[in-house]
């Protein structure tokens, strides 16, 4: 389905995200994609394929007025100040300061794992996972990446609070970059929180667009609180 305002970064993020999370394949829509996730509070999501000023008010209104399922989410890659007034009743924003980011993958030496930590890597279902633990086996940091052709999607990057500021996030990201390069990807894309943005910019990622998140919570006595 051809869309004149589609951003290829969104298409690549969708293609990799569904592999990373093991969801149903994306369903093309006139405005973007519908993805069935299958979780009670995240049944599925609608993703608009345009970014920034190319996002249309009519598309946001159409999606939110026609979709009334509890646990359905919306992803719009544009400034929340533009998008939020277009949401239909029953849709509630969440998160703040999220972004869509991209990077060109380059071969470079990975930082050494510091003393007191162990790194574990494995691949399952086309997704490469990295786990850092302390020597007792407690969780320290993690991340995963789904290489899909020339583009890979990094996902679920996390460092435990007590292990932050020790370079573990950089180790995870460099390891994921190398794994995607080995699978033939030359670039990568991700959606991130404000906390993650600082790490990603430090390892060469750049912002494509802000991300507005919303979910349908209902109205009146049936509203989810």
C-alpha positions as MATLAB code, in Angstrom:
seq = 'XXXXXXXXXXXXXXXXXXXXXXXXXXXXXXXXXXXXXXXXXXXXXXXXXXXXXXXXXXXXXXXXXXXXXXXXXXXXXXXXXXXXXXXXXXXXXXXXXXXXXXXXXXXXXXXXXXXXXXXXXXXXXXXXXXXXXXXXXXXXXXXXXXXXXXXXXXXXXXXXXXXXXXXXXXXXXXXXXXXXXXXXXXXXXXXXXXXXXXXXXXXXXXXXXXXXXXXXXXXXXXXXX';
ca = [
       0.000    0.000    0.000;
       1.708    3.172   -1.207;
       1.604    6.280    0.986;
       3.070    9.527   -0.294;
       3.864   10.783    3.214;
       5.410    7.586    4.638;
       8.783    7.894    6.367;
      10.962    4.860    5.591;
      12.329    5.006    9.144;
       8.874    4.225   10.521;
       8.385    1.325    8.112;
      11.734   -0.139    9.116;
      10.981    0.333   12.805;
       7.661   -1.476   12.423;
       9.233   -4.342   10.463;
      11.905   -4.900   13.109;
       9.749   -4.242   16.167;
       7.293   -7.007   15.304;
      10.215   -9.452   15.022;
      11.759   -8.237   18.273;
       8.488   -8.570   20.210;
       7.136  -11.649   18.420;
       3.831  -10.008   17.489;
       1.578  -10.616   14.508;
       2.807   -9.168   11.194;
       1.883   -5.507   10.624;
      -1.367   -4.882    8.752;
      -1.052   -2.042    6.202;
      -3.599    0.752    6.602;
      -4.175    3.914    4.544;
      -2.498    5.918    7.330;
       0.105    3.407    8.543;
      -0.002    0.027   10.293;
      -2.008   -1.967   12.806;
      -0.106   -4.503   14.915;
      -1.781   -7.132   17.103;
       0.295   -7.742   20.238;
      -2.006   -9.996   22.225;
      -1.509   -8.696   25.780;
      -4.488   -7.685   27.961;
      -3.336   -4.088   28.465;
      -1.580   -3.855   25.106;
      -3.867   -5.725   22.744;
      -2.447   -3.931   19.732;
      -1.188   -0.649   18.399;
      -1.827    1.709   15.526;
       1.317    3.304   14.088;
       1.084    6.287   11.753;
       3.726    6.014    9.045;
       4.392    9.743    8.579;
       6.683   11.860   10.762;
       6.830   15.470   11.945;
       4.944   17.961    9.732;
       3.826   15.201    7.349;
       1.510   13.756   10.033;
      -2.049   14.715    9.120;
      -4.708   15.806   11.593;
      -7.314   13.903    9.568;
      -5.397   10.638    9.997;
      -5.055   10.994   13.764;
      -8.740   11.840   14.112;
      -9.781    8.966   11.843;
      -7.765    6.385   13.767;
      -8.790    7.505   17.249;
     -12.456    8.024   16.383;
     -12.788    4.578   14.785;
     -10.739    2.549   17.295;
     -12.412    2.082   20.689;
     -10.807   -1.075   22.039;
      -9.496   -1.100   25.606;
      -5.773   -1.736   25.607;
      -5.208   -0.399   22.086;
      -2.277    1.999   21.758;
      -1.368    4.743   19.292;
       2.117    5.755   18.103;
       2.498    9.051   16.239;
       5.967   10.369   15.361;
       5.249   14.068   15.762;
       5.289   16.735   18.476;
       2.717   15.980   21.202;
       1.649   19.635   21.215;
       0.355   19.105   17.668;
      -1.015   15.608   18.091;
      -2.795   15.618   21.455;
      -5.566   18.086   20.487;
      -6.494   15.732   17.635;
      -7.186   12.702   19.849;
     -10.794   11.571   20.137;
     -12.438   11.308   23.589;
     -11.318    8.270   25.546;
      -7.691    8.436   24.367;
      -5.118    9.282   27.015;
      -1.466   10.228   26.392;
       1.344    8.626   28.356;
       5.095    9.011   28.488;
       6.823   12.240   27.575;
       9.914   13.141   25.631;
      10.116    9.928   23.588;
      11.810    9.884   20.168;
      12.422    7.912   16.993;
      16.180    7.653   16.391;
      18.463    6.209   13.700;
      22.139    5.463   13.213;
      24.520    4.189   10.559;
      26.237    1.039   11.782;
      30.035    1.086   11.758;
      32.557   -1.506   12.825;
      34.417   -0.445   15.963;
      36.031   -2.138   18.953;
      33.591   -2.926   21.739;
      34.428   -1.632   25.217;
      35.716   -4.270   27.612;
      33.313   -5.672   30.177;
      34.422   -4.184   33.518;
      35.516   -6.310   36.421;
      32.613   -7.671   38.424;
      30.368   -8.277   35.421;
      29.656  -11.092   32.971;
      28.188  -10.786   29.470;
      25.837  -13.356   27.953;
      24.654  -13.273   24.310;
      22.312  -15.514   22.368;
      20.073  -15.484   19.292;
      16.539  -16.831   19.113;
      13.960  -16.268   16.388;
      16.167  -13.805   14.540;
      16.632  -11.603   17.615;
      20.062  -11.108   19.189;
      19.988  -10.572   22.948;
      22.674   -9.260   25.282;
      22.566   -9.658   29.052;
      25.028   -8.286   31.591;
      24.965   -9.656   35.124;
      27.146   -9.182   38.130;
      29.236  -12.147   39.265;
      26.400  -13.274   41.551;
      24.116  -13.522   38.520;
      21.976  -10.490   39.376;
      20.601   -8.388   36.513;
      22.703   -5.386   35.490;
      21.831   -4.446   31.880;
      20.242   -5.842   28.770;
      19.191   -5.133   25.198;
      18.158   -6.844   22.000;
      18.256   -6.170   18.271;
      16.309   -7.566   15.336;
      18.209   -7.354   12.023;
      15.690   -7.273    9.152;
      17.590   -6.839    5.911;
      19.579   -3.627    5.678;
      18.027   -2.166    8.818;
      17.979   -3.479   12.378;
      15.746   -2.447   15.279;
      17.271   -2.061   18.738;
      14.793   -2.671   21.518;
      14.272   -3.037   25.273;
      17.583   -1.483   26.274;
      17.772   -1.243   30.060;
      20.315   -0.775   32.835;
      19.423   -1.438   36.465;
      19.546    1.748   38.518;
      22.224    0.459   40.877;
      24.467   -0.395   37.911;
      24.135    2.854   35.957;
      27.042    5.177   35.068;
      29.466    2.292   34.710;
      29.496    2.088   30.913;
      27.242   -0.970   30.730;
      24.793    0.683   28.354;
      27.607    1.456   25.916;
      28.761   -2.160   26.062;
      25.250   -3.397   25.303;
      24.821   -0.984   22.388;
      28.224   -1.705   20.822;
      27.591   -5.439   21.109;
      24.188   -5.086   19.444;
      25.645   -2.893   16.685;
      28.288   -5.527   15.942;
      25.719   -8.324   15.896;
      23.518   -6.446   13.411;
      26.511   -5.677   11.176;
      27.414   -9.368   11.179;
      23.896  -10.137    9.915;
      24.246   -7.661    7.033;
      22.462   -4.613    8.426;
      24.027   -1.226    7.709;
      21.738    1.017    9.740;
      19.465    0.785   12.758;
      16.394    2.479   14.198;
      14.737    2.564   17.624;
      12.104    4.317   19.699;
      13.365    5.628   23.021;
      12.576    7.361   26.285;
      14.303   10.572   27.432;
      16.622    8.530   29.665;
      17.685    6.320   26.757;
      18.225    9.256   24.417;
      21.363   10.371   26.251;
      22.959    6.950   25.850;
      22.024    6.600   22.189;
      23.299   10.056   21.246;
      26.574    9.218   22.995;
      27.044    6.195   20.700;
      26.152    7.979   17.465;
      22.367    7.923   17.143;
      20.388   10.953   15.938;
      16.772   12.029   16.326;
      14.314   11.656   13.440;
      11.118   12.752   15.188;
       9.468   13.083   18.587;
       7.062   10.286   19.552;
       3.558   10.798   20.908;
       2.096    7.813   22.792;
      -1.576    7.343   23.652;
      -3.905    4.521   24.625;
      -7.657    4.073   24.693;
      -8.917    4.044   28.285;
     -12.621    4.629   27.639;
     -14.993    7.296   28.890;
     -17.511    7.590   31.701;
     -17.885    4.809   34.299;
     -16.001    2.305   32.110;
     -12.844    4.400   31.974;
      -9.633    2.642   33.008;
      -7.888    4.522   35.804;
];
